């Protein structure tokens, strides 16, 4: 009988080894499985040998098996045998206990009774990596009715005080309740078997997390070109003020018998597309550019004004933030400035009413980058990314008036370029998001009808304004899983060398 058992075991093992070279779809499938008058205990032991687990049979399990199966896994074969021979299985840790189906309710009732009489035990377990509060949420529903689990928490000190704030009433805490400190101790009270079960699960979960190095290159090119050209001319010497002055054109016996007044204006109002980055009015007298005035002061007075302006603004923004974070944890980096926003409030007393100003909040301007990496199978990395580029070049005035008191507050217009996406990439791979975000060309022409349409000569009766704005934004993102011991002294030296290129006079410390 023993020789027959070993032949069966060797046959199944040979089949499993042969099958290991099959395709992925056929993995863990047994092509042919045949048992003839084989004791059921030997059959179950053979399946356990194939699966690499212990299958224990209760003393009541007996009989022989006659069975032939094709292309099945060991789990499917075990389930078929369980149903065919009125058996049931129960997992005990990593082992399988097989019992007759009719005895299972009685066994479970006895186990339940034993657990009720089983003494309680308290274990203090110190976690290596996980937060005890998170583990507590997972295990609370797995306790027995008598069980209890507690996470030992340490009350943190208050957070860092405000950076860049004002003194007195404007002083604020960056973090009111302080940074969350990891709780690393669990106190578990339960029956002995349940405590051992929970601690085993904790050990399986409490593994060292992997880290991901995120490198981003954010490049923005902002080009804004404004051109403005126009003529003002007319009779008299006050054309620039918009005054129409008549000039004599016909005389009889020394008396003026005919007058003529002509005026062509284009500089009294700024065109709708006139949007310079600098604080320019766009009307006479001009703040910048060329203004050329010619006056004829004898005879028939005549005045011509030429104004020409060109503004060319190019902004290149390059940021290369690099940040290291744990798998599944959010990382945030901000490079820029914090712009104070002022608010006005009314203060009144029995004798007077006034307006006071105070700090409302700080607005972040610059480059902000939020990312949450998640390491998936085959060293793929799922990234939740949220890059944002904000800037401000103009302010909006807001006036408040109480009685004869007027106050003006200026609120910045915030320009935002942002993207939010989920991407999947391989370890060390680089992806690019973004592209051409804005390309606007605006053109306006003030002109005198008919005269302004004459080729070449018509330019004297026109004011042309052209504003071209173009923004390109490219974001390159590289994610790399940091291997154990990858940050060697040589790696750190490379980062120090990068800093030395920014400050050549500073020698790197060795």
Short mmCIF file of C-alpha atoms in Angstrom, two decimals:
data_model
loop_
_atom_site.label_atom_id
_atom_site.label_comp_id
_atom_site.label_asym_id
_atom_site.label_seq_id
_atom_site.Cartn_x
_atom_site.Cartn_y
_atom_site.Cartn_z
CA UNK A 1 0.00 0.00 0.00
CA UNK A 2 2.84 2.38 0.84
CA UNK A 3 4.51 1.77 -2.52
CA UNK A 4 1.24 2.54 -4.25
CA UNK A 5 0.97 5.81 -2.33
CA UNK A 6 4.49 6.89 -3.30
CA UNK A 7 3.80 6.05 -6.96
CA UNK A 8 0.73 8.27 -6.88
CA UNK A 9 2.65 11.11 -5.23
CA UNK A 10 5.53 10.85 -7.70
CA UNK A 11 3.11 10.71 -10.61
CA UNK A 12 1.32 13.84 -9.51
CA UNK A 13 4.58 15.65 -8.85
CA UNK A 14 5.88 14.69 -12.29
CA UNK A 15 2.67 15.97 -13.88
CA UNK A 16 2.94 19.26 -11.95
CA UNK A 17 6.58 19.72 -13.02
CA UNK A 18 5.69 18.90 -16.62
CA UNK A 19 2.83 21.34 -16.49
CA UNK A 20 5.05 24.22 -15.23
CA UNK A 21 6.32 24.75 -18.76
CA UNK A 22 2.81 25.28 -20.12
CA UNK A 23 1.46 28.70 -20.99
CA UNK A 24 0.33 31.19 -18.34
CA UNK A 25 -3.33 30.44 -18.99
CA UNK A 26 -2.73 26.76 -18.15
CA UNK A 27 -0.64 27.43 -15.06
CA UNK A 28 -1.49 25.26 -11.99
CA UNK A 29 -3.74 23.01 -14.11
CA UNK A 30 -3.24 19.21 -13.88
CA UNK A 31 -3.77 17.64 -17.33
CA UNK A 32 -4.88 14.19 -16.06
CA UNK A 33 -5.67 13.08 -12.52
CA UNK A 34 -6.68 9.40 -12.01
CA UNK A 35 -7.41 7.53 -8.75
CA UNK A 36 -8.68 3.93 -8.62
CA UNK A 37 -9.62 2.31 -5.33
CA UNK A 38 -7.19 4.67 -3.60
CA UNK A 39 -7.73 5.41 0.12
CA UNK A 40 -9.13 8.90 0.50
CA UNK A 41 -6.47 9.84 3.06
CA UNK A 42 -3.73 9.11 0.50
CA UNK A 43 -5.58 11.07 -2.17
CA UNK A 44 -5.84 14.12 0.11
CA UNK A 45 -2.18 13.83 1.12
CA UNK A 46 -1.20 13.66 -2.57
CA UNK A 47 -3.15 16.84 -3.35
CA UNK A 48 -1.48 18.53 -0.35
CA UNK A 49 1.95 17.53 -1.71
CA UNK A 50 1.09 19.07 -5.10
CA UNK A 51 -0.22 22.29 -3.49
CA UNK A 52 2.63 22.55 -0.99
CA UNK A 53 0.28 22.75 2.02
CA UNK A 54 -0.72 20.41 4.84
CA UNK A 55 -4.09 18.71 4.45
CA UNK A 56 -5.07 17.00 7.70
CA UNK A 57 -7.94 14.52 7.80
CA UNK A 58 -10.15 13.86 10.82
CA UNK A 59 -10.21 10.26 12.19
CA UNK A 60 -13.78 9.83 10.89
CA UNK A 61 -12.68 10.34 7.26
CA UNK A 62 -12.42 6.91 5.55
CA UNK A 63 -13.17 5.12 2.27
CA UNK A 64 -11.65 4.81 -1.20
CA UNK A 65 -11.73 7.11 -4.22
CA UNK A 66 -12.42 6.23 -7.84
CA UNK A 67 -11.95 9.39 -9.86
CA UNK A 68 -10.58 10.62 -13.19
CA UNK A 69 -10.28 14.38 -13.87
CA UNK A 70 -8.70 16.35 -16.71
CA UNK A 71 -7.27 19.84 -16.76
CA UNK A 72 -8.15 20.82 -13.18
CA UNK A 73 -6.31 22.65 -10.43
CA UNK A 74 -5.68 21.02 -7.08
CA UNK A 75 -8.27 23.31 -5.49
CA UNK A 76 -10.94 22.24 -7.99
CA UNK A 77 -10.04 18.58 -7.47
CA UNK A 78 -10.28 19.02 -3.69
CA UNK A 79 -13.71 20.68 -3.94
CA UNK A 80 -15.00 17.86 -6.19
CA UNK A 81 -13.83 15.22 -3.73
CA UNK A 82 -15.40 17.16 -0.84
CA UNK A 83 -18.80 17.21 -2.54
CA UNK A 84 -18.65 13.66 -3.90
CA UNK A 85 -17.80 12.08 -0.54
CA UNK A 86 -19.83 14.42 1.73
CA UNK A 87 -16.82 16.08 3.31
CA UNK A 88 -16.06 19.66 4.24
CA UNK A 89 -12.86 21.60 4.76
CA UNK A 90 -11.84 24.28 7.20
CA UNK A 91 -8.79 26.50 7.04
CA UNK A 92 -6.69 26.57 10.19
CA UNK A 93 -4.02 29.13 9.53
CA UNK A 94 -2.16 27.91 6.44
CA UNK A 95 -3.43 24.35 6.90
CA UNK A 96 -6.61 22.59 5.76
CA UNK A 97 -8.64 20.33 8.05
CA UNK A 98 -10.98 17.85 6.28
CA UNK A 99 -13.91 16.49 8.31
CA UNK A 100 -17.14 14.63 7.52
CA UNK A 101 -19.93 17.03 6.63
CA UNK A 102 -22.33 15.72 9.30
CA UNK A 103 -19.81 16.30 12.10
CA UNK A 104 -18.96 19.89 11.14
CA UNK A 105 -21.82 21.63 13.06
CA UNK A 106 -20.98 19.70 16.20
CA UNK A 107 -17.29 20.58 15.89
CA UNK A 108 -18.05 24.27 15.44
CA UNK A 109 -20.40 24.26 18.38
CA UNK A 110 -17.70 22.72 20.53
CA UNK A 111 -15.15 25.27 19.27
CA UNK A 112 -17.52 28.13 20.07
CA UNK A 113 -18.05 26.77 23.57
CA UNK A 114 -14.30 26.36 24.02
CA UNK A 115 -13.68 29.95 22.96
CA UNK A 116 -16.20 31.18 25.52
CA UNK A 117 -14.34 29.39 28.26
CA UNK A 118 -10.90 30.20 26.88
CA UNK A 119 -9.03 32.65 29.12
CA UNK A 120 -8.33 36.21 27.99
CA UNK A 121 -4.83 37.33 27.19
CA UNK A 122 -3.32 40.80 26.71
CA UNK A 123 -0.44 41.38 24.31
CA UNK A 124 1.44 44.63 23.65
CA UNK A 125 2.71 44.67 20.10
CA UNK A 126 5.07 47.30 18.72
CA UNK A 127 4.71 47.96 15.01
CA UNK A 128 7.74 48.52 12.80
CA UNK A 129 6.27 50.56 9.96
CA UNK A 130 2.47 50.84 10.04
CA UNK A 131 0.45 53.34 12.04
CA UNK A 132 -1.32 51.66 14.95
CA UNK A 133 -4.48 53.69 14.29
CA UNK A 134 -4.73 52.29 10.77
CA UNK A 135 -4.15 48.71 11.91
CA UNK A 136 -6.77 49.11 14.63
CA UNK A 137 -9.43 50.00 12.04
CA UNK A 138 -8.66 46.82 10.12
CA UNK A 139 -8.69 44.44 13.10
CA UNK A 140 -11.59 45.82 15.14
CA UNK A 141 -14.19 43.79 13.25
CA UNK A 142 -12.15 40.58 13.63
CA UNK A 143 -12.14 40.51 17.43
CA UNK A 144 -14.18 38.05 19.45
CA UNK A 145 -17.10 39.43 21.52
CA UNK A 146 -14.78 39.70 24.54
CA UNK A 147 -11.92 41.27 22.57
CA UNK A 148 -10.63 44.82 22.65
CA UNK A 149 -7.84 46.61 20.77
CA UNK A 150 -6.29 49.98 21.62
CA UNK A 151 -3.75 52.15 19.77
CA UNK A 152 -1.34 53.96 22.07
CA UNK A 153 -1.22 57.57 20.86
CA UNK A 154 1.16 60.34 21.88
CA UNK A 155 -0.19 63.87 22.02
CA UNK A 156 2.05 66.01 19.78
CA UNK A 157 3.24 69.49 20.60
CA UNK A 158 1.78 72.47 18.80
CA UNK A 159 2.80 72.95 15.20
CA UNK A 160 5.23 75.39 13.69
CA UNK A 161 4.39 79.04 14.03
CA UNK A 162 3.56 81.18 11.03
CA UNK A 163 6.34 81.83 8.53
CA UNK A 164 6.16 85.18 6.78
CA UNK A 165 3.29 86.41 8.96
CA UNK A 166 2.95 89.55 11.04
CA UNK A 167 3.20 90.03 14.77
CA UNK A 168 0.34 90.44 17.20
CA UNK A 169 -3.17 89.64 16.05
CA UNK A 170 -1.93 88.49 12.60
CA UNK A 171 0.25 85.74 14.00
CA UNK A 172 -1.14 82.33 13.07
CA UNK A 173 -0.08 78.73 13.45
CA UNK A 174 0.77 76.90 10.27
CA UNK A 175 -0.64 73.76 11.79
CA UNK A 176 -3.07 74.31 14.64
CA UNK A 177 -3.03 70.78 16.06
CA UNK A 178 0.49 69.82 15.13
CA UNK A 179 1.84 67.20 12.74
CA UNK A 180 0.43 63.69 13.14
CA UNK A 181 2.95 61.43 14.85
CA UNK A 182 2.84 57.73 13.99
CA UNK A 183 1.40 55.57 16.75
CA UNK A 184 3.49 52.41 16.87
CA UNK A 185 1.99 50.42 19.77
CA UNK A 186 -1.10 48.19 19.87
CA UNK A 187 -2.64 46.74 23.02
CA UNK A 188 -4.68 43.62 22.19
CA UNK A 189 -6.91 41.87 24.71
CA UNK A 190 -8.76 38.73 23.55
CA UNK A 191 -8.86 34.96 23.91
CA UNK A 192 -5.50 33.30 23.39
CA UNK A 193 -6.23 31.76 20.00
CA UNK A 194 -7.61 35.05 18.64
CA UNK A 195 -4.62 37.04 19.92
CA UNK A 196 -2.21 34.67 18.15
CA UNK A 197 -4.32 34.91 14.97
CA UNK A 198 -4.34 38.72 15.03
CA UNK A 199 -0.62 39.02 15.71
CA UNK A 200 0.09 36.73 12.77
CA UNK A 201 -1.99 38.98 10.50
CA UNK A 202 -0.22 42.07 11.83
CA UNK A 203 3.17 40.57 10.99
CA UNK A 204 1.98 39.89 7.45
CA UNK A 205 0.81 43.50 7.03
CA UNK A 206 3.63 45.29 8.86
CA UNK A 207 6.24 45.18 6.11
CA UNK A 208 8.72 47.83 5.16
CA UNK A 209 7.12 50.23 2.66
CA UNK A 210 8.90 51.06 -0.55
CA UNK A 211 9.77 54.59 -1.57
CA UNK A 212 9.34 56.40 -4.86
CA UNK A 213 11.52 59.23 -6.14
CA UNK A 214 9.52 61.71 -8.21
CA UNK A 215 11.38 64.03 -10.57
CA UNK A 216 9.45 66.72 -12.43
CA UNK A 217 10.54 69.35 -14.93
CA UNK A 218 8.05 72.15 -15.43
CA UNK A 219 8.85 74.45 -18.35
CA UNK A 220 6.69 77.42 -19.29
CA UNK A 221 7.37 79.93 -22.07
CA UNK A 222 5.20 83.05 -21.96
CA UNK A 223 5.48 85.47 -24.87
CA UNK A 224 3.51 88.73 -25.06
CA UNK A 225 4.11 91.26 -27.84
CA UNK A 226 2.17 94.55 -28.05
CA UNK A 227 2.42 97.03 -30.96
CA UNK A 228 0.62 100.38 -31.09
CA UNK A 229 0.97 102.99 -33.86
CA UNK A 230 -1.22 106.00 -34.68
CA UNK A 231 -1.48 109.62 -35.86
CA UNK A 232 -3.26 112.68 -34.43
CA UNK A 233 -3.42 115.71 -36.68
CA UNK A 234 -5.55 118.71 -37.39
CA UNK A 235 -5.74 122.47 -37.72
CA UNK A 236 -4.79 124.73 -34.85
CA UNK A 237 -2.26 124.22 -32.09
CA UNK A 238 -4.29 122.15 -29.61
CA UNK A 239 -4.91 118.90 -31.44
CA UNK A 240 -3.51 116.79 -28.57
CA UNK A 241 -6.18 118.20 -26.24
CA UNK A 242 -8.97 117.23 -28.61
CA UNK A 243 -9.90 120.83 -29.47
CA UNK A 244 -11.14 121.55 -32.98
CA UNK A 245 -9.70 124.93 -34.12
CA UNK A 246 -10.88 126.71 -37.26
CA UNK A 247 -8.31 128.30 -39.54
CA UNK A 248 -9.04 131.08 -42.14
CA UNK A 249 -8.86 129.84 -45.69
CA UNK A 250 -10.43 132.74 -47.59
CA UNK A 251 -10.21 136.52 -47.14
CA UNK A 252 -11.85 139.47 -48.90
CA UNK A 253 -10.67 143.04 -48.40
CA UNK A 254 -8.66 141.89 -45.41
CA UNK A 255 -11.57 140.15 -43.79
CA UNK A 256 -11.92 136.44 -43.21
CA UNK A 257 -14.80 135.13 -45.25
CA UNK A 258 -14.09 131.39 -44.89
CA UNK A 259 -12.74 129.09 -42.19
CA UNK A 260 -11.93 125.39 -42.10
CA UNK A 261 -11.26 123.13 -39.13
CA UNK A 262 -10.02 119.54 -39.44
CA UNK A 263 -9.05 117.11 -36.67
CA UNK A 264 -8.18 113.39 -36.68
CA UNK A 265 -7.91 111.86 -33.18
CA UNK A 266 -6.84 108.38 -32.12
CA UNK A 267 -5.12 108.85 -28.78
CA UNK A 268 -7.94 110.04 -26.56
CA UNK A 269 -9.06 106.48 -25.69
CA UNK A 270 -7.10 103.26 -25.26
CA UNK A 271 -8.12 100.52 -27.72
CA UNK A 272 -9.93 97.50 -26.29
CA UNK A 273 -7.02 95.17 -27.11
CA UNK A 274 -4.45 97.49 -25.52
CA UNK A 275 -3.29 95.26 -22.65
CA UNK A 276 0.33 96.00 -21.75
CA UNK A 277 2.14 94.22 -18.92
CA UNK A 278 3.57 97.53 -17.73
CA UNK A 279 1.38 100.24 -16.20
CA UNK A 280 0.73 102.24 -19.39
CA UNK A 281 -2.29 104.43 -20.01
CA UNK A 282 -2.58 104.07 -23.79
CA UNK A 283 -3.82 107.67 -24.06
CA UNK A 284 -2.22 111.07 -24.47
CA UNK A 285 0.22 111.91 -22.90
CA UNK A 286 1.76 108.51 -23.44
CA UNK A 287 3.83 106.91 -20.66
CA UNK A 288 6.32 105.21 -22.98
CA UNK A 289 7.26 104.76 -26.59
CA UNK A 290 7.85 107.46 -29.20
CA UNK A 291 5.80 110.68 -29.34
CA UNK A 292 6.67 113.03 -32.23
CA UNK A 293 4.97 116.44 -32.40
CA UNK A 294 5.15 118.84 -35.33
CA UNK A 295 3.47 122.29 -35.30
CA UNK A 296 3.16 124.91 -38.03
CA UNK A 297 2.73 128.23 -36.22
CA UNK A 298 2.65 130.72 -39.12
CA UNK A 299 -0.06 131.15 -41.66
CA UNK A 300 -2.53 128.33 -41.37
CA UNK A 301 -1.63 126.62 -38.10
CA UNK A 302 -1.29 122.87 -38.32
CA UNK A 303 -0.30 120.15 -35.85
CA UNK A 304 0.71 116.48 -36.35
CA UNK A 305 1.39 113.95 -33.54
CA UNK A 306 2.88 110.52 -34.15
CA UNK A 307 2.89 107.97 -31.32
CA UNK A 308 4.53 104.53 -31.56
CA UNK A 309 4.92 101.86 -28.89
CA UNK A 310 6.16 98.28 -28.89
CA UNK A 311 6.28 96.06 -25.79
CA UNK A 312 7.94 92.64 -25.95
CA UNK A 313 7.74 90.51 -22.82
CA UNK A 314 9.27 87.02 -22.71
CA UNK A 315 9.11 84.90 -19.59
CA UNK A 316 10.83 81.52 -19.31
CA UNK A 317 10.01 79.52 -16.22
CA UNK A 318 11.91 76.36 -15.39
CA UNK A 319 11.53 74.34 -12.24
CA UNK A 320 12.87 70.87 -11.55
CA UNK A 321 11.48 69.73 -8.18
CA UNK A 322 12.59 66.35 -6.92
CA UNK A 323 10.90 64.71 -3.94
CA UNK A 324 11.01 61.32 -2.22
CA UNK A 325 7.86 59.81 -0.70
CA UNK A 326 6.48 56.53 0.57
CA UNK A 327 4.32 54.25 -1.52
CA UNK A 328 0.70 55.47 -1.26
CA UNK A 329 1.58 58.71 0.57
CA UNK A 330 1.03 62.19 -0.84
CA UNK A 331 4.01 64.44 -1.49
CA UNK A 332 3.78 68.21 -1.92
CA UNK A 333 6.31 70.80 -2.97
CA UNK A 334 5.89 74.54 -3.52
CA UNK A 335 8.41 76.92 -5.11
CA UNK A 336 7.38 80.56 -5.22
CA UNK A 337 6.10 83.28 -2.96
CA UNK A 338 3.22 83.94 -0.59
CA UNK A 339 1.32 87.11 -1.52
CA UNK A 340 -0.48 88.80 1.43
CA UNK A 341 -4.14 89.61 0.78
CA UNK A 342 -5.42 92.60 2.73
CA UNK A 343 -8.99 93.06 3.89
CA UNK A 344 -10.80 96.16 5.09
CA UNK A 345 -13.24 96.31 7.97
CA UNK A 346 -15.42 99.03 9.44
CA UNK A 347 -14.75 100.10 13.00
CA UNK A 348 -17.19 102.40 14.71
CA UNK A 349 -17.47 104.06 18.07
CA UNK A 350 -19.79 106.59 19.66
CA UNK A 351 -17.86 109.46 18.16
CA UNK A 352 -16.33 108.16 14.91
CA UNK A 353 -16.47 105.60 12.15
CA UNK A 354 -13.31 104.38 10.46
CA UNK A 355 -11.89 101.73 8.15
CA UNK A 356 -9.11 99.45 9.34
CA UNK A 357 -6.98 97.10 7.25
CA UNK A 358 -5.65 93.74 8.29
CA UNK A 359 -4.12 90.62 6.81
CA UNK A 360 -6.77 88.24 5.48
CA UNK A 361 -4.65 85.35 4.21
CA UNK A 362 -1.62 84.45 2.10
CA UNK A 363 -2.04 83.43 -1.54
CA UNK A 364 0.56 81.01 -2.91
CA UNK A 365 2.06 82.11 -6.22
CA UNK A 366 4.55 79.99 -8.11
CA UNK A 367 4.82 76.28 -8.82
CA UNK A 368 2.94 73.74 -6.71
CA UNK A 369 3.16 70.02 -7.25
CA UNK A 370 1.04 67.34 -5.57
CA UNK A 371 1.63 63.66 -6.30
CA UNK A 372 0.51 60.34 -4.83
CA UNK A 373 2.48 57.31 -6.12
CA UNK A 374 1.21 53.75 -5.84
CA UNK A 375 3.48 50.83 -6.71
CA UNK A 376 1.62 48.16 -8.68
CA UNK A 377 2.51 44.75 -10.01
CA UNK A 378 5.65 44.29 -12.15
CA UNK A 379 7.12 47.56 -10.79
CA UNK A 380 4.50 49.69 -12.49
CA UNK A 381 3.77 53.00 -10.77
CA UNK A 382 0.33 54.63 -10.71
CA UNK A 383 0.65 58.38 -10.23
CA UNK A 384 -2.09 60.77 -9.16
CA UNK A 385 -0.60 64.13 -10.13
CA UNK A 386 -1.75 67.71 -9.72
CA UNK A 387 0.78 70.30 -10.98
CA UNK A 388 -0.17 73.97 -10.81
CA UNK A 389 1.57 77.14 -11.99
CA UNK A 390 0.13 80.42 -10.67
CA UNK A 391 1.21 84.01 -11.21
CA UNK A 392 -0.12 87.53 -10.94
CA UNK A 393 0.75 90.61 -13.02
CA UNK A 394 -2.27 92.85 -12.47
CA UNK A 395 -4.38 94.00 -9.55
CA UNK A 396 -8.04 94.91 -9.32
CA UNK A 397 -8.81 97.99 -7.18
CA UNK A 398 -11.70 97.88 -4.73
CA UNK A 399 -12.78 101.14 -3.05
CA UNK A 400 -14.57 101.47 0.26
CA UNK A 401 -16.06 104.77 1.42
CA UNK A 402 -17.52 105.81 4.76
CA UNK A 403 -18.50 109.43 4.96
CA UNK A 404 -15.60 111.41 3.57
CA UNK A 405 -13.11 108.58 4.11
CA UNK A 406 -12.19 106.52 1.05
CA UNK A 407 -9.85 103.57 1.05
CA UNK A 408 -8.66 101.45 -1.86
CA UNK A 409 -7.59 97.80 -1.67
CA UNK A 410 -5.89 95.97 -4.51
CA UNK A 411 -6.61 92.30 -5.13
CA UNK A 412 -4.37 90.35 -7.50
CA UNK A 413 -5.69 88.68 -10.63
CA UNK A 414 -4.44 85.11 -10.33
CA UNK A 415 -3.40 83.39 -13.56
CA UNK A 416 -3.59 79.62 -13.18
CA UNK A 417 -2.24 76.83 -15.39
CA UNK A 418 -2.92 73.44 -13.86
CA UNK A 419 -3.58 69.84 -14.78
CA UNK A 420 -4.92 66.85 -12.89
CA UNK A 421 -4.43 63.33 -14.15
CA UNK A 422 -3.75 59.68 -13.36
CA UNK A 423 -0.99 57.98 -15.30
CA UNK A 424 0.63 54.54 -15.23
CA UNK A 425 4.30 54.17 -16.05
CA UNK A 426 7.12 51.71 -15.60
CA UNK A 427 9.86 52.13 -13.04
CA UNK A 428 12.24 54.84 -14.29
CA UNK A 429 9.99 55.82 -17.21
CA UNK A 430 9.32 59.46 -18.18
CA UNK A 431 6.03 60.87 -19.42
CA UNK A 432 5.12 64.35 -20.60
CA UNK A 433 1.84 66.17 -20.12
CA UNK A 434 0.74 69.62 -21.19
CA UNK A 435 1.42 71.44 -24.43
CA UNK A 436 0.20 74.64 -26.04
CA UNK A 437 -2.21 76.19 -23.56
CA UNK A 438 -2.85 79.65 -25.00
CA UNK A 439 -2.31 81.40 -28.34
CA UNK A 440 -4.22 84.68 -28.73
CA UNK A 441 -3.72 87.37 -31.36
CA UNK A 442 -5.87 90.48 -31.00
CA UNK A 443 -5.96 93.34 -33.47
CA UNK A 444 -7.90 96.62 -33.48
CA UNK A 445 -7.95 99.51 -35.96
CA UNK A 446 -9.24 103.02 -35.32
CA UNK A 447 -9.66 104.80 -38.63
CA UNK A 448 -11.52 107.48 -40.51
CA UNK A 449 -14.05 105.95 -42.92
CA UNK A 450 -12.99 105.93 -46.60
CA UNK A 451 -9.80 107.92 -45.92
CA UNK A 452 -8.44 105.18 -43.68
CA UNK A 453 -8.82 102.63 -46.50
CA UNK A 454 -6.56 104.45 -48.97
CA UNK A 455 -3.35 102.44 -49.53
CA UNK A 456 -0.31 103.91 -47.73
CA UNK A 457 -1.94 107.31 -47.31
CA UNK A 458 -4.63 105.68 -45.19
CA UNK A 459 -2.12 105.10 -42.38
CA UNK A 460 -2.39 108.79 -41.54
CA UNK A 461 -6.04 108.23 -40.67
CA UNK A 462 -5.57 105.07 -38.56
CA UNK A 463 -4.42 103.76 -35.20
CA UNK A 464 -3.38 100.11 -35.25
CA UNK A 465 -2.96 98.01 -32.11
CA UNK A 466 -1.84 94.38 -32.15
CA UNK A 467 -1.46 92.20 -29.05
CA UNK A 468 -0.09 88.65 -29.35
CA UNK A 469 0.05 86.34 -26.34
CA UNK A 470 1.29 82.76 -26.35
CA UNK A 471 1.84 80.34 -23.46
CA UNK A 472 3.49 76.93 -23.77
CA UNK A 473 3.59 74.64 -20.76
CA UNK A 474 5.35 71.26 -20.70
CA UNK A 475 5.61 68.99 -17.66
CA UNK A 476 8.00 66.04 -17.67
CA UNK A 477 7.54 63.50 -14.87
CA UNK A 478 9.85 60.61 -14.00
CA UNK A 479 9.07 58.08 -11.27
CA UNK A 480 11.67 55.68 -9.90
CA UNK A 481 11.32 53.03 -7.22
CA UNK A 482 14.15 53.44 -4.72
CA UNK A 483 15.87 50.15 -4.06
CA UNK A 484 17.39 49.18 -0.73
CA UNK A 485 20.73 50.96 -0.21
CA UNK A 486 20.42 52.97 -3.42
CA UNK A 487 21.26 56.26 -1.72
CA UNK A 488 24.97 55.65 -1.40
CA UNK A 489 27.64 58.30 -0.68
CA UNK A 490 28.26 58.43 -4.44
CA UNK A 491 24.63 59.41 -5.06
CA UNK A 492 24.79 62.11 -2.42
CA UNK A 493 27.98 63.45 -3.99
CA UNK A 494 26.15 63.83 -7.30
CA UNK A 495 23.53 66.04 -5.65
CA UNK A 496 26.28 68.10 -4.01
CA UNK A 497 27.96 68.52 -7.38
CA UNK A 498 24.70 69.88 -8.79
CA UNK A 499 24.65 72.49 -6.02
CA UNK A 500 28.27 73.42 -6.65
CA UNK A 501 27.41 74.27 -10.26
CA UNK A 502 24.90 76.81 -8.94
CA UNK A 503 27.48 78.28 -6.56
CA UNK A 504 30.96 77.64 -8.03
CA UNK A 505 32.71 79.57 -5.25
CA UNK A 506 31.42 77.20 -2.60
CA UNK A 507 33.49 74.05 -2.30
CA UNK A 508 31.77 70.78 -1.67
CA UNK A 509 32.36 69.33 1.75
CA UNK A 510 33.82 65.86 1.76
#
